[in-house]
PDB file of C-alpha atoms and ligand atoms in Angstrom:
ATOM      1  CA  MET A   1      12.041   1.103 -10.985  1.00  0.00           C
ATOM      2  CA  PHE A   2       8.341   0.829 -11.748  1.00  0.00           C
ATOM      3  CA  SER A   3       6.742   1.447 -15.129  1.00  0.00           C
ATOM      4  CA  ARG A   4       3.041   0.912 -14.416  1.00  0.00           C
ATOM      5  CA  ALA A   5       0.376   1.359 -11.789  1.00  0.00           C
ATOM      6  CA  ILE A   6      -3.199   0.183 -11.347  1.00  0.00           C
ATOM      7  CA  VAL A   7      -5.742   2.279  -9.449  1.00  0.00           C
ATOM      8  CA  ARG A   8      -9.476   1.915  -8.885  1.00  0.00           C
ATOM      9  CA  ARG A   9     -11.847   4.876  -8.888  1.00  0.00           C
ATOM     10  CA  PRO A  10     -13.533   5.529  -5.529  1.00  0.00           C
ATOM     11  CA  ALA A  11     -17.099   4.267  -5.338  1.00  0.00           C
ATOM     12  CA  LYS A  12     -19.944   6.453  -4.018  1.00  0.00           C
ATOM     13  CA  SER A  13     -20.190   3.856  -1.253  1.00  0.00           C
ATOM     14  CA  LEU A  14     -16.733   5.015  -0.112  1.00  0.00           C
ATOM     15  CA  VAL A  15     -18.515   7.050   2.544  1.00  0.00           C
ATOM     16  CA  ASN A  16     -19.376   3.743   4.248  1.00  0.00           C
ATOM     17  CA  GLY A  17     -15.824   2.404   4.216  1.00  0.00           C
ATOM     18  CA  LEU A  18     -14.170   0.812   7.227  1.00  0.00           C
ATOM     19  CA  THR A  19     -12.469   3.193   9.597  1.00  0.00           C
ATOM     20  CA  SER A  20     -11.086   3.680  13.061  1.00  0.00           C
ATOM     21  CA  ALA A  21      -9.827   7.182  12.332  1.00  0.00           C
ATOM     22  CA  ASN A  22     -12.521   9.322  13.954  1.00  0.00           C
ATOM     23  CA  LEU A  23     -12.077  12.020  11.304  1.00  0.00           C
ATOM     24  CA  GLY A  24     -15.639  11.980   9.987  1.00  0.00           C
ATOM     25  CA  LYS A  25     -17.056  10.604   6.740  1.00  0.00           C
ATOM     26  CA  PRO A  26     -15.175  11.256   3.513  1.00  0.00           C
ATOM     27  CA  ASP A  27     -16.684  13.607   0.950  1.00  0.00           C
ATOM     28  CA  TYR A  28     -17.160  11.626  -2.260  1.00  0.00           C
ATOM     29  CA  GLU A  29     -16.766  14.556  -4.683  1.00  0.00           C
ATOM     30  CA  ASN A  30     -13.583  15.706  -2.993  1.00  0.00           C
ATOM     31  CA  ALA A  31     -12.310  12.128  -2.887  1.00  0.00           C
ATOM     32  CA  LEU A  32     -12.709  11.981  -6.681  1.00  0.00           C
ATOM     33  CA  ILE A  33     -10.708  15.196  -7.059  1.00  0.00           C
ATOM     34  CA  GLN A  34      -8.001  13.945  -4.705  1.00  0.00           C
ATOM     35  CA  HIS A  35      -7.898  10.614  -6.520  1.00  0.00           C
ATOM     36  CA  GLU A  36      -7.289  12.450  -9.791  1.00  0.00           C
ATOM     37  CA  GLY A  37      -4.453  14.358  -8.099  1.00  0.00           C
ATOM     38  CA  TYR A  38      -2.987  11.066  -6.952  1.00  0.00           C
ATOM     39  CA  ILE A  39      -3.113   9.654 -10.493  1.00  0.00           C
ATOM     40  CA  ASN A  40      -1.357  12.778 -11.761  1.00  0.00           C
ATOM     41  CA  ALA A  41       1.393  12.269  -9.177  1.00  0.00           C
ATOM     42  CA  LEU A  42       1.890   8.679 -10.415  1.00  0.00           C
ATOM     43  CA  ILE A  43       2.134   9.979 -13.981  1.00  0.00           C
ATOM     44  CA  ARG A  44       4.726  12.558 -12.863  1.00  0.00           C
ATOM     45  CA  CYS A  45       6.772   9.615 -11.567  1.00  0.00           C
ATOM     46  CA  GLY A  46       6.774   8.181 -15.072  1.00  0.00           C
ATOM     47  CA  LEU A  47       4.112   5.507 -14.583  1.00  0.00           C
ATOM     48  CA  GLU A  48       1.536   4.421 -17.119  1.00  0.00           C
ATOM     49  CA  VAL A  49      -1.662   4.214 -15.073  1.00  0.00           C
ATOM     50  CA  THR A  50      -4.503   1.749 -15.618  1.00  0.00           C
ATOM     51  CA  ILE A  51      -7.715   3.089 -14.072  1.00  0.00           C
ATOM     52  CA  LEU A  52     -10.281   0.484 -13.067  1.00  0.00           C
ATOM     53  CA  ASP A  53     -13.990   1.262 -12.666  1.00  0.00           C
ATOM     54  CA  ALA A  54     -15.464   1.855  -9.234  1.00  0.00           C
ATOM     55  CA  LEU A  55     -17.022  -1.134  -7.473  1.00  0.00           C
ATOM     56  CA  GLU A  56     -20.102   0.118  -5.638  1.00  0.00           C
ATOM     57  CA  ASP A  57     -20.550  -3.150  -3.731  1.00  0.00           C
ATOM     58  CA  PHE A  58     -17.171  -2.681  -2.079  1.00  0.00           C
ATOM     59  CA  PRO A  59     -16.794   0.657  -0.232  1.00  0.00           C
ATOM     60  CA  ASP A  60     -13.046   0.156   0.360  1.00  0.00           C
ATOM     61  CA  SER A  61     -12.179  -1.085  -3.120  1.00  0.00           C
ATOM     62  CA  THR A  62     -10.295   2.087  -4.047  1.00  0.00           C
ATOM     63  CA  PHE A  63      -7.597   0.793  -1.669  1.00  0.00           C
ATOM     64  CA  VAL A  64      -6.542  -1.495  -4.472  1.00  0.00           C
ATOM     65  CA  GLU A  65      -3.125  -2.263  -3.007  1.00  0.00           C
ATOM     66  CA  ASP A  66      -4.682  -4.714  -0.570  1.00  0.00           C
ATOM     67  CA  VAL A  67      -6.031  -7.193  -3.109  1.00  0.00           C
ATOM     68  CA  ALA A  68      -2.817  -8.209  -4.868  1.00  0.00           C
ATOM     69  CA  LEU A  69       0.920  -8.398  -4.438  1.00  0.00           C
ATOM     70  CA  LEU A  70       2.750  -7.569  -7.643  1.00  0.00           C
ATOM     71  CA  THR A  71       6.352  -8.721  -7.920  1.00  0.00           C
ATOM     72  CA  PRO A  72       8.762  -8.715 -10.851  1.00  0.00           C
ATOM     73  CA  HIS A  73       8.215 -12.484 -11.209  1.00  0.00           C
ATOM     74  CA  CYS A  74       4.518 -13.049 -10.527  1.00  0.00           C
ATOM     75  CA  ALA A  75       1.264 -11.543  -9.271  1.00  0.00           C
ATOM     76  CA  ILE A  76      -0.404 -12.966  -6.173  1.00  0.00           C
ATOM     77  CA  VAL A  77      -4.096 -12.251  -5.627  1.00  0.00           C
ATOM     78  CA  THR A  78      -4.784 -11.954  -1.899  1.00  0.00           C
ATOM     79  CA  ASN A  79      -7.786 -12.946   0.221  1.00  0.00           C
ATOM     80  CA  PRO A  80      -8.811  -9.901   2.297  1.00  0.00           C
ATOM     81  CA  GLY A  81      -9.330 -10.469   5.998  1.00  0.00           C
ATOM     82  CA  ALA A  82     -12.037  -7.826   6.404  1.00  0.00           C
ATOM     83  CA  ALA A  83     -15.454  -9.398   5.707  1.00  0.00           C
ATOM     84  CA  SER A  84     -16.715  -6.365   3.771  1.00  0.00           C
ATOM     85  CA  ARG A  85     -13.615  -6.490   1.533  1.00  0.00           C
ATOM     86  CA  ASN A  86     -13.627 -10.198   0.840  1.00  0.00           C
ATOM     87  CA  GLY A  87     -14.740 -10.405  -2.767  1.00  0.00           C
ATOM     88  CA  GLU A  88     -12.804  -7.390  -4.072  1.00  0.00           C
ATOM     89  CA  ASN A  89     -10.023  -9.833  -4.943  1.00  0.00           C
ATOM     90  CA  ALA A  90     -12.113 -11.480  -7.697  1.00  0.00           C
ATOM     91  CA  PHE A  91     -12.269  -8.158  -9.539  1.00  0.00           C
ATOM     92  CA  ILE A  92      -8.520  -7.569  -9.707  1.00  0.00           C
ATOM     93  CA  LYS A  93      -7.592 -10.786 -11.499  1.00  0.00           C
ATOM     94  CA  PRO A  94      -8.857  -9.767 -14.985  1.00  0.00           C
ATOM     95  CA  ALA A  95      -6.854  -6.538 -14.784  1.00  0.00           C
ATOM     96  CA  LEU A  96      -3.696  -8.448 -13.852  1.00  0.00           C
ATOM     97  CA  GLU A  97      -4.093 -10.964 -16.670  1.00  0.00           C
ATOM     98  CA  LYS A  98      -3.160  -8.228 -19.154  1.00  0.00           C
ATOM     99  CA  PHE A  99       0.253  -7.876 -17.529  1.00  0.00           C
ATOM    100  CA  TYR A 100       1.086 -11.193 -15.828  1.00  0.00           C
ATOM    101  CA  GLN A 101       1.240 -14.761 -17.103  1.00  0.00           C
ATOM    102  CA  GLN A 102       1.891 -16.143 -13.639  1.00  0.00           C
ATOM    103  CA  ILE A 103      -0.973 -15.348 -11.272  1.00  0.00           C
ATOM    104  CA  GLU A 104      -1.134 -17.107  -7.906  1.00  0.00           C
ATOM    105  CA  ILE A 105      -3.962 -17.002  -5.360  1.00  0.00           C
ATOM    106  CA  ILE A 106      -4.136 -16.983  -1.555  1.00  0.00           C
ATOM    107  CA  LYS A 107      -6.839 -19.387  -0.369  1.00  0.00           C
ATOM    108  CA  SER A 108      -9.046 -19.578   2.746  1.00  0.00           C
ATOM    109  CA  PRO A 109      -8.559 -20.084   5.621  1.00  0.00           C
ATOM    110  CA  GLY A 110      -5.554 -17.934   4.752  1.00  0.00           C
ATOM    111  CA  THR A 111      -6.191 -14.204   4.662  1.00  0.00           C
ATOM    112  CA  VAL A 112      -3.810 -11.538   3.395  1.00  0.00           C
ATOM    113  CA  GLU A 113      -4.200  -7.849   2.621  1.00  0.00           C
ATOM    114  CA  ALA A 114      -1.148  -6.645   0.754  1.00  0.00           C
ATOM    115  CA  GLY A 115      -0.963  -3.413   2.748  1.00  0.00           C
ATOM    116  CA  ASP A 116       0.713  -5.830   5.135  1.00  0.00           C
ATOM    117  CA  ILE A 117       3.509  -6.569   2.688  1.00  0.00           C
ATOM    118  CA  MET A 118       6.618  -4.448   2.230  1.00  0.00           C
ATOM    119  CA  MET A 119       9.011  -5.197  -0.616  1.00  0.00           C
ATOM    120  CA  VAL A 120      12.732  -4.736  -0.011  1.00  0.00           C
ATOM    121  CA  GLY A 121      14.501  -5.934  -3.145  1.00  0.00           C
ATOM    122  CA  SER A 122      13.631  -9.606  -3.545  1.00  0.00           C
ATOM    123  CA  HIS A 123      12.544  -9.963   0.094  1.00  0.00           C
ATOM    124  CA  PHE A 124       9.002  -9.349   1.318  1.00  0.00           C
ATOM    125  CA  TYR A 125       8.173  -8.515   4.940  1.00  0.00           C
ATOM    126  CA  ILE A 126       4.679  -9.750   5.793  1.00  0.00           C
ATOM    127  CA  GLY A 127       2.833  -8.293   8.774  1.00  0.00           C
ATOM    128  CA  LEU A 128       0.573 -10.491  10.868  1.00  0.00           C
ATOM    129  CA  SER A 129      -2.353  -8.194  11.566  1.00  0.00           C
ATOM    130  CA  GLU A 130      -6.090  -8.339  12.104  1.00  0.00           C
ATOM    131  CA  ARG A 131      -6.336  -8.697   8.315  1.00  0.00           C
ATOM    132  CA  THR A 132      -3.450 -11.053   7.511  1.00  0.00           C
ATOM    133  CA  ASN A 133      -3.304 -14.363   9.359  1.00  0.00           C
ATOM    134  CA  LYS A 134      -0.583 -16.966   9.776  1.00  0.00           C
ATOM    135  CA  SER A 135      -1.992 -19.321   7.139  1.00  0.00           C
ATOM    136  CA  GLY A 136      -2.148 -16.470   4.629  1.00  0.00           C
ATOM    137  CA  ALA A 137       1.371 -15.311   5.429  1.00  0.00           C
ATOM    138  CA  GLU A 138       2.722 -18.855   5.118  1.00  0.00           C
ATOM    139  CA  GLN A 139       0.989 -19.363   1.775  1.00  0.00           C
ATOM    140  CA  MET A 140       2.461 -16.066   0.636  1.00  0.00           C
ATOM    141  CA  ILE A 141       5.978 -17.085   1.655  1.00  0.00           C
ATOM    142  CA  ALA A 142       5.621 -20.438  -0.143  1.00  0.00           C
ATOM    143  CA  LEU A 143       4.399 -18.722  -3.322  1.00  0.00           C
ATOM    144  CA  LEU A 144       7.213 -16.182  -3.192  1.00  0.00           C
ATOM    145  CA  LYS A 145       9.702 -19.016  -2.786  1.00  0.00           C
ATOM    146  CA  LYS A 146       8.225 -20.819  -5.795  1.00  0.00           C
ATOM    147  CA  HIS A 147       9.047 -17.731  -7.844  1.00  0.00           C
ATOM    148  CA  GLY A 148      12.594 -17.256  -6.526  1.00  0.00           C
ATOM    149  CA  LEU A 149      11.732 -14.635  -3.894  1.00  0.00           C
ATOM    150  CA  THR A 150      11.767 -14.690  -0.086  1.00  0.00           C
ATOM    151  CA  GLY A 151       9.405 -13.623   2.667  1.00  0.00           C
ATOM    152  CA  SER A 152       9.369 -13.353   6.442  1.00  0.00           C
ATOM    153  CA  ILE A 153       6.751 -12.635   9.071  1.00  0.00           C
ATOM    154  CA  VAL A 154       6.585  -9.490  11.223  1.00  0.00           C
ATOM    155  CA  ASN A 155       4.237  -9.303  14.203  1.00  0.00           C
ATOM    156  CA  LEU A 156       2.370  -6.061  14.661  1.00  0.00           C
ATOM    157  CA  LYS A 157      -0.047  -4.689  17.215  1.00  0.00           C
ATOM    158  CA  GLU A 158      -0.342  -0.936  16.840  1.00  0.00           C
ATOM    159  CA  PHE A 159      -1.158  -0.474  13.168  1.00  0.00           C
ATOM    160  CA  LEU A 160      -3.892  -1.535  10.743  1.00  0.00           C
ATOM    161  CA  HIS A 161      -1.401  -2.829   8.183  1.00  0.00           C
ATOM    162  CA  LEU A 162       2.384  -3.221   8.191  1.00  0.00           C
ATOM    163  CA  LYS A 163       2.838  -0.338   5.755  1.00  0.00           C
ATOM    164  CA  THR A 164       0.615   1.922   7.824  1.00  0.00           C
ATOM    165  CA  GLY A 165       3.693   2.304  10.024  1.00  0.00           C
ATOM    166  CA  ILE A 166       6.778   1.391   7.993  1.00  0.00           C
ATOM    167  CA  ASN A 167       7.821   1.983   4.391  1.00  0.00           C
ATOM    168  CA  TYR A 168      10.955   1.370   2.357  1.00  0.00           C
ATOM    169  CA  LEU A 169      12.330   4.250   0.300  1.00  0.00           C
ATOM    170  CA  GLU A 170      15.028   2.132  -1.426  1.00  0.00           C
ATOM    171  CA  ASN A 171      18.786   2.859  -0.961  1.00  0.00           C
ATOM    172  CA  ASN A 172      18.572   1.274   2.505  1.00  0.00           C
ATOM    173  CA  ASN A 173      16.298   4.104   3.711  1.00  0.00           C
ATOM    174  CA  MET A 174      13.215   3.173   5.716  1.00  0.00           C
ATOM    175  CA  LEU A 175      10.567   5.335   7.398  1.00  0.00           C
ATOM    176  CA  ALA A 176       9.320   3.862  10.650  1.00  0.00           C
ATOM    177  CA  SER A 177       6.915   4.801  13.388  1.00  0.00           C
ATOM    178  CA  GLY A 178       5.913   3.366  16.774  1.00  0.00           C
ATOM    179  CA  GLU A 179       6.553  -0.328  17.338  1.00  0.00           C
ATOM    180  CA  PHE A 180       8.575  -0.700  14.125  1.00  0.00           C
ATOM    181  CA  LEU A 181      11.399   1.542  15.338  1.00  0.00           C
ATOM    182  CA  THR A 182      12.715  -1.104  17.698  1.00  0.00           C
ATOM    183  CA  LYS A 183      12.091  -4.329  15.776  1.00  0.00           C
ATOM    184  CA  SER A 184      15.340  -6.226  15.289  1.00  0.00           C
ATOM    185  CA  GLU A 185      14.759  -7.101  11.619  1.00  0.00           C
ATOM    186  CA  PHE A 186      14.690  -3.426  10.649  1.00  0.00           C
ATOM    187  CA  GLN A 187      17.826  -2.297  12.489  1.00  0.00           C
ATOM    188  CA  GLN A 188      19.972  -3.077   9.417  1.00  0.00           C
ATOM    189  CA  PHE A 189      18.255  -0.190   7.579  1.00  0.00           C
ATOM    190  CA  ASN A 190      18.787   3.535   7.850  1.00  0.00           C
ATOM    191  CA  LEU A 191      15.638   4.152   9.904  1.00  0.00           C
ATOM    192  CA  THR A 192      14.047   7.585   9.855  1.00  0.00           C
ATOM    193  CA  GLU A 193      11.737   8.038  12.819  1.00  0.00           C
ATOM    194  CA  ILE A 194       8.311   9.424  12.009  1.00  0.00           C
ATOM    195  CA  ASP A 195       6.890  11.254  15.013  1.00  0.00           C
ATOM    196  CA  THR A 196       3.662   9.962  16.528  1.00  0.00           C
ATOM    197  CA  ASP A 197       1.812  13.167  15.644  1.00  0.00           C
ATOM    198  CA  GLU A 198       2.751  12.605  11.973  1.00  0.00           C
ATOM    199  CA  ALA A 199       2.426   8.798  11.996  1.00  0.00           C
ATOM    200  CA  TYR A 200       0.070   8.895   9.002  1.00  0.00           C
ATOM    201  CA  ALA A 201       2.987  10.150   6.873  1.00  0.00           C
ATOM    202  CA  ALA A 202       5.006   6.993   7.607  1.00  0.00           C
ATOM    203  CA  ASN A 203       2.993   5.745   4.653  1.00  0.00           C
ATOM    204  CA  SER A 204       4.955   7.820   2.170  1.00  0.00           C
ATOM    205  CA  LEU A 205       5.641   6.171  -1.131  1.00  0.00           C
ATOM    206  CA  TRP A 206       8.879   5.781  -3.113  1.00  0.00           C
ATOM    207  CA  ILE A 207       8.328   5.710  -6.864  1.00  0.00           C
ATOM    208  CA  ASN A 208      11.301   5.930  -9.221  1.00  0.00           C
ATOM    209  CA  ASN A 209      13.454   8.082  -6.933  1.00  0.00           C
ATOM    210  CA  LYS A 210      10.662  10.485  -6.076  1.00  0.00           C
ATOM    211  CA  VAL A 211       8.694  10.189  -2.851  1.00  0.00           C
ATOM    212  CA  LEU A 212       4.978  10.907  -2.574  1.00  0.00           C
ATOM    213  CA  THR A 213       4.113  12.323   0.842  1.00  0.00           C
ATOM    214  CA  PRO A 214       0.672  13.211   2.189  1.00  0.00           C
ATOM    215  CA  LYS A 215      -0.050  16.950   2.319  1.00  0.00           C
ATOM    216  CA  GLY A 216       0.198  18.534   5.743  1.00  0.00           C
ATOM    217  CA  PHE A 217       3.053  16.671   7.435  1.00  0.00           C
ATOM    218  CA  PRO A 218       5.930  19.181   7.351  1.00  0.00           C
ATOM    219  CA  LYS A 219       8.333  17.417   9.727  1.00  0.00           C
ATOM    220  CA  THR A 220       8.186  14.199   7.728  1.00  0.00           C
ATOM    221  CA  ARG A 221       8.500  16.060   4.460  1.00  0.00           C
ATOM    222  CA  GLN A 222      11.635  17.787   5.691  1.00  0.00           C
ATOM    223  CA  LYS A 223      13.144  14.509   6.911  1.00  0.00           C
ATOM    224  CA  ILE A 224      12.556  12.816   3.564  1.00  0.00           C
ATOM    225  CA  GLU A 225      13.920  15.821   1.689  1.00  0.00           C
ATOM    226  CA  SER A 226      17.066  15.701   3.793  1.00  0.00           C
ATOM    227  CA  LEU A 227      17.573  12.108   2.611  1.00  0.00           C
ATOM    228  CA  GLY A 228      17.906  13.612  -0.864  1.00  0.00           C
ATOM    229  CA  TYR A 229      14.565  12.709  -2.436  1.00  0.00           C
ATOM    230  CA  GLU A 230      12.388  14.904  -4.609  1.00  0.00           C
ATOM    231  CA  ILE A 231       9.003  15.160  -2.892  1.00  0.00           C
ATOM    232  CA  ILE A 232       5.587  15.202  -4.498  1.00  0.00           C
ATOM    233  CA  GLU A 233       3.007  16.227  -1.932  1.00  0.00           C
ATOM    234  CA  VAL A 234      -0.460  14.772  -2.509  1.00  0.00           C
ATOM    235  CA  ASP A 235      -3.658  15.721  -0.690  1.00  0.00           C
ATOM    236  CA  VAL A 236      -5.309  12.466   0.389  1.00  0.00           C
ATOM    237  CA  SER A 237      -7.213  13.737   3.414  1.00  0.00           C
ATOM    238  CA  GLU A 238     -10.486  12.097   2.305  1.00  0.00           C
ATOM    239  CA  PHE A 239      -8.756   8.708   2.254  1.00  0.00           C
ATOM    240  CA  GLU A 240      -7.058   9.347   5.603  1.00  0.00           C
ATOM    241  CA  LYS A 241     -10.590   9.440   7.047  1.00  0.00           C
ATOM    242  CA  LEU A 242     -10.769   5.733   6.133  1.00  0.00           C
ATOM    243  CA  ASP A 243      -7.291   4.790   7.423  1.00  0.00           C
ATOM    244  CA  GLY A 244      -6.030   4.672   3.844  1.00  0.00           C
ATOM    245  CA  GLY A 245      -2.654   6.087   2.863  1.00  0.00           C
ATOM    246  CA  LEU A 246      -0.691   6.756  -0.291  1.00  0.00           C
ATOM    247  CA  SER A 247       0.492   3.202  -0.899  1.00  0.00           C
ATOM    248  CA  CYS A 248      -3.026   1.766  -0.440  1.00  0.00           C
ATOM    249  CA  LEU A 249      -4.365   3.641  -3.464  1.00  0.00           C
ATOM    250  CA  SER A 250      -2.324   1.845  -6.135  1.00  0.00           C
ATOM    251  CA  LEU A 251      -0.492  -1.256  -7.255  1.00  0.00           C
ATOM    252  CA  ARG A 252       2.912  -0.406  -8.682  1.00  0.00           C
ATOM    253  CA  PHE A 253       4.936  -2.740 -10.895  1.00  0.00           C
TER     254      PHE A 253
HETATM  255  C1  CIR B   1      -9.737  -0.709   5.340  1.00  0.00           C
HETATM  256  O1  CIR B   1      -9.953  -0.613   6.556  1.00  0.00           O
HETATM  257  O2  CIR B   1      -9.568  -1.779   4.773  1.00  0.00           O
HETATM  258  C2  CIR B   1      -9.716   0.563   4.524  1.00  0.00           C
HETATM  259  N1  CIR B   1     -10.640   1.502   5.090  1.00  0.00           N
HETATM  260  C3  CIR B   1      -8.336   1.138   4.489  1.00  0.00           C
HETATM  261  C4  CIR B   1      -7.356   0.256   3.797  1.00  0.00           C
HETATM  262  C5  CIR B   1      -5.991   0.826   3.798  1.00  0.00           C
HETATM  263  N2  CIR B   1      -5.108   0.038   3.015  1.00  0.00           N
HETATM  264  C6  CIR B   1      -3.821  -0.109   3.292  1.00  0.00           C
HETATM  265  O3  CIR B   1      -3.350   0.298   4.357  1.00  0.00           O
HETATM  266  N3  CIR B   1      -3.094  -0.807   2.412  1.00  0.00           N
END
């Protein structure tokens, strides 16, 4: 169970964020409204939410999940692989110091964005992507080990980050899309296939036995409901325009 979350307000520069989505530029005012809706959903899940100020120099900084991995034992500040995001990491550390005594850091040449990391109990799956390299993943595994946790590497080709295409809903339930459906390490889980035309909703988010799903993906919603979860639908269409999903918008711990 989680008790807290950290989010960062979208910057006006959000409109210049990285994207491959081809859905047009996000609307800043609407993004602010949707971000508020997202915070309200976290509160409905029982979380106390810390809201950090926008960082205008970093258009993608609202995707705060990528700059740290928060575990029950330690926090690990990452080193983003995207040039325009490298530097966001320095701004998360002060916020984490309020909650964590043990803060570790991923160092160059290692790069990690924590959207590539999926927590399953005390094990962490780490995707090797365009943003997370082998050195970063190996540093991450060593740091996890130091704190009594384990990690393993997953290769990926089709998705921006690991959790763009696969997410754990606890109770052995996992949502998976595309290349993740057939990977051997995930066959031990109860895999729910997310159709290609709803692949964005593979990034649905378990929080305290509720599941946040993006608005507008009815097949996925129905599949998650049939697993027995209460759904909270959240409109994050402005963030979808920047390849960002529900998990990307917060750190939960
Ligand atoms: C980026 O390309 O870095 C942002 N536009 C989207 C980041 C999404 N974060 C995530 O999947 N954890």
